[in-house]
Amino acid sequence: MSNHPRRRVITKVLVSAAIALGAGLVAAAPAAADPHAIDTSPNPFGVLGCNCRQTAPADSPQSRQEISRGIREGLAVSVPGLPAPAKPGQPRP
């Protein structure tokens, strides 16, 4: 048996590994953090915040309705690999 087929396989493996490594390096997203963003407030998330508008006061009936609607929609979503959600009035397994 000659070494020619073995060399061809080894070459293919090395080229494939080089391509996979190169693709992994190109696709890697750079991550950075500001090490000097230290806040002395009791907020555990430091300087993170939200600038979104609040649609209703926290204890308002509208807010409760939005929360209930979100829970209903979340329970009605089917997730691949899990049993289908129960219909209203149907007992849950």
Rosetta silent file (secondary structure, phi, psi, omega in degrees, C-alpha in Angstrom):
SEQUENCE: MSNHPRRRVITKVLVSAAIALGAGLVAAAPAAADPHAIDTSPNPFGVLGCNCRQTAPADSPQSRQEISRGIREGLAVSVPGLPAPAKPGQPRP
SCORE:     score description
SCORE:     0.000 S_00000001
   1 L     0.000  132.014 -177.108    0.000    0.000    0.000 S_00000001
   2 L   -87.868  166.079  179.465    1.438    3.365   -0.975 S_00000001
   3 L   -85.933   -6.971 -176.376    1.491    6.548    1.102 S_00000001
   4 H   -59.982  -49.792  178.716   -0.166    8.600   -1.653 S_00000001
   5 H   -63.423  -35.942 -179.541   -3.819    8.065   -0.530 S_00000001
   6 H   -66.324  -41.433  178.794   -2.814    8.653    3.094 S_00000001
   7 H   -64.226  -37.746  179.872   -1.082   11.944    2.208 S_00000001
   8 H   -64.017  -42.396  179.025   -4.147   13.061    0.281 S_00000001
   9 H   -65.710  -44.064  179.711   -6.380   12.392    3.314 S_00000001
  10 H   -62.117  -41.395  178.742   -3.970   14.167    5.655 S_00000001
  11 H   -62.606  -44.139  179.313   -3.844   17.152    3.284 S_00000001
  12 H   -62.272  -41.854  179.431   -7.639   17.313    3.115 S_00000001
  13 H   -63.778  -44.851 -179.197   -7.919   17.160    6.916 S_00000001
  14 H   -66.090  -40.805  178.490   -5.349   19.931    7.395 S_00000001
  15 H   -65.018  -43.014  178.566   -6.961   22.181    4.769 S_00000001
  16 H   -61.926  -42.158  179.051  -10.414   21.607    6.316 S_00000001
  17 H   -64.605  -39.772  178.850   -9.073   22.414    9.785 S_00000001
  18 H   -65.194  -40.226  178.313   -7.424   25.596    8.487 S_00000001
  19 H   -65.094  -44.284 -179.933  -10.662   26.705    6.819 S_00000001
  20 H   -63.625  -42.024  179.199  -12.687   25.997    9.974 S_00000001
  21 H   -64.897  -42.817  178.567  -10.183   27.858   12.148 S_00000001
  22 H   -63.088  -42.529  178.712  -10.143   30.831    9.765 S_00000001
  23 H   -64.543  -38.240  178.796  -13.940   30.977    9.655 S_00000001
  24 H   -65.665  -37.474  179.178  -14.076   30.854   13.443 S_00000001
  25 H   -71.558  -36.805  179.861  -11.640   33.730   13.765 S_00000001
  26 H   -70.047  -39.143 -175.753  -13.482   35.847   11.219 S_00000001
  27 H   -80.048  -14.001 -177.721  -16.895   35.189   12.784 S_00000001
  28 L   -67.859  127.055 -179.628  -15.760   35.882   16.360 S_00000001
  29 L   -86.648  132.261  177.613  -17.285   39.132   17.602 S_00000001
  30 L   -70.022  139.406  179.826  -14.987   41.398   19.547 S_00000001
  31 L  -119.855  143.738  179.389  -16.150   42.046   23.082 S_00000001
  32 L  -148.302  152.773  177.286  -15.193   44.960   25.267 S_00000001
  33 L  -139.752  152.482  177.929  -16.167   46.398   28.609 S_00000001
  34 L   -89.301  107.146 -176.897  -15.393   49.657   30.325 S_00000001
  35 L   -71.200  -11.394 -177.804  -13.340   48.682   33.394 S_00000001
  36 L  -101.385    9.722 -178.876  -13.737   52.168   34.855 S_00000001
  37 L   -88.537   64.804 -179.323  -17.558   52.204   34.870 S_00000001
  38 L  -100.740  128.005 -178.286  -17.866   51.740   38.614 S_00000001
  39 L  -119.650  139.440 -178.850  -20.952   53.175   40.249 S_00000001
  40 L   -92.005    4.545  179.597  -21.479   53.389   44.008 S_00000001
  41 L   -72.887  160.652 -179.357  -25.285   53.239   43.752 S_00000001
  42 L   -72.050   -2.765  178.951  -27.087   50.167   45.120 S_00000001
  43 L   -68.882  117.453 -177.018  -28.064   49.234   41.549 S_00000001
  44 L   -68.610  -14.113 -178.881  -26.216   45.933   40.859 S_00000001
  45 L   -95.360    8.568  174.808  -26.171   46.710   37.129 S_00000001
  46 L    61.718 -119.282 -173.945  -24.142   49.879   37.597 S_00000001
  47 L   -90.150    3.015  178.224  -24.606   52.334   34.765 S_00000001
  48 L   -70.237  146.496  179.843  -27.010   50.176   32.745 S_00000001
  49 L  -160.590 -174.329 -179.621  -30.456   51.610   32.301 S_00000001
  50 L  -132.909  133.593  177.838  -33.477   51.873   30.058 S_00000001
  51 L  -110.980   20.612 -179.879  -34.614   54.890   28.115 S_00000001
  52 L   -79.651  152.660 -178.970  -37.876   53.336   26.908 S_00000001
  53 L   -80.836  140.168  176.515  -41.160   55.078   27.566 S_00000001
  54 L   -88.611  129.270 -175.295  -43.465   53.574   30.139 S_00000001
  55 L   -84.005  -28.090 -178.129  -46.963   53.194   28.724 S_00000001
  56 L  -147.419  150.193  175.368  -48.846   52.880   32.007 S_00000001
  57 L   -59.089  153.165 -172.299  -48.104   53.376   35.708 S_00000001
  58 L   -56.927  -39.961 -175.836  -46.890   50.219   37.419 S_00000001
  59 L  -101.754   18.568 -177.558  -50.053   49.512   39.468 S_00000001
  60 L   -81.683  156.596  177.015  -52.636   50.628   36.928 S_00000001
  61 H   -59.275  -35.390  179.601  -55.377   48.337   35.559 S_00000001
  62 H   -63.178  -41.165  178.846  -53.927   48.802   32.070 S_00000001
  63 H   -63.588  -43.033  178.327  -50.558   47.503   33.255 S_00000001
  64 H   -62.606  -39.198  178.635  -52.196   44.456   34.865 S_00000001
  65 H   -65.299  -39.995  178.610  -54.090   43.767   31.633 S_00000001
  66 H   -64.798  -39.675  177.979  -50.857   43.956   29.625 S_00000001
  67 H   -64.911  -45.555  179.219  -49.163   41.531   32.026 S_00000001
  68 H   -61.750  -42.090  178.872  -52.107   39.109   31.831 S_00000001
  69 H   -62.717  -42.315  178.862  -52.111   39.322   28.032 S_00000001
  70 H   -63.045  -40.497  177.957  -48.365   38.599   27.936 S_00000001
  71 H   -65.110  -45.133  178.938  -48.773   35.583   30.211 S_00000001
  72 H   -59.781  -44.724  179.948  -51.660   34.246   28.080 S_00000001
  73 H   -65.152  -38.123  178.679  -49.628   34.693   24.893 S_00000001
  74 H   -65.830  -37.009  178.926  -46.600   33.045   26.481 S_00000001
  75 H   -74.947  -20.771 -177.680  -48.631   30.039   27.557 S_00000001
  76 H   -89.398   -7.345 -177.175  -50.177   29.721   24.090 S_00000001
  77 L   -80.175  133.747  175.648  -46.837   29.544   22.231 S_00000001
  78 L   -90.568  138.006 -179.088  -45.752   26.123   21.057 S_00000001
  79 L  -114.211  129.624  179.750  -42.092   25.274   21.569 S_00000001
  80 L   -56.465  133.355  179.400  -40.414   22.643   19.377 S_00000001
  81 L    92.822   -9.906  178.367  -39.812   19.473   21.360 S_00000001
  82 L  -112.453  157.174  177.631  -42.495   20.198   23.961 S_00000001
  83 L   -63.844  154.231  179.870  -46.129   19.090   23.950 S_00000001
  84 L   -61.405  146.691  179.564  -48.633   21.491   22.413 S_00000001
  85 L   -65.714  149.682  179.737  -50.088   24.039   24.857 S_00000001
  86 L   -71.155  145.727  175.494  -53.455   23.218   26.404 S_00000001
  87 L   -74.754  156.519  178.130  -56.536   24.942   25.038 S_00000001
  88 L   -58.017  133.199 -179.946  -58.469   27.226   27.416 S_00000001
  89 L    86.130   -8.706  179.379  -60.562   25.090   29.761 S_00000001
  90 L   -92.823  136.429 -179.444  -58.550   21.958   28.913 S_00000001
  91 L   -65.601  143.493  179.100  -56.592   20.390   31.811 S_00000001
  92 L   -85.711  141.565  179.281  -52.829   20.729   31.569 S_00000001
  93 L   -68.883    0.000    0.000  -50.766   17.495   31.607 S_00000001
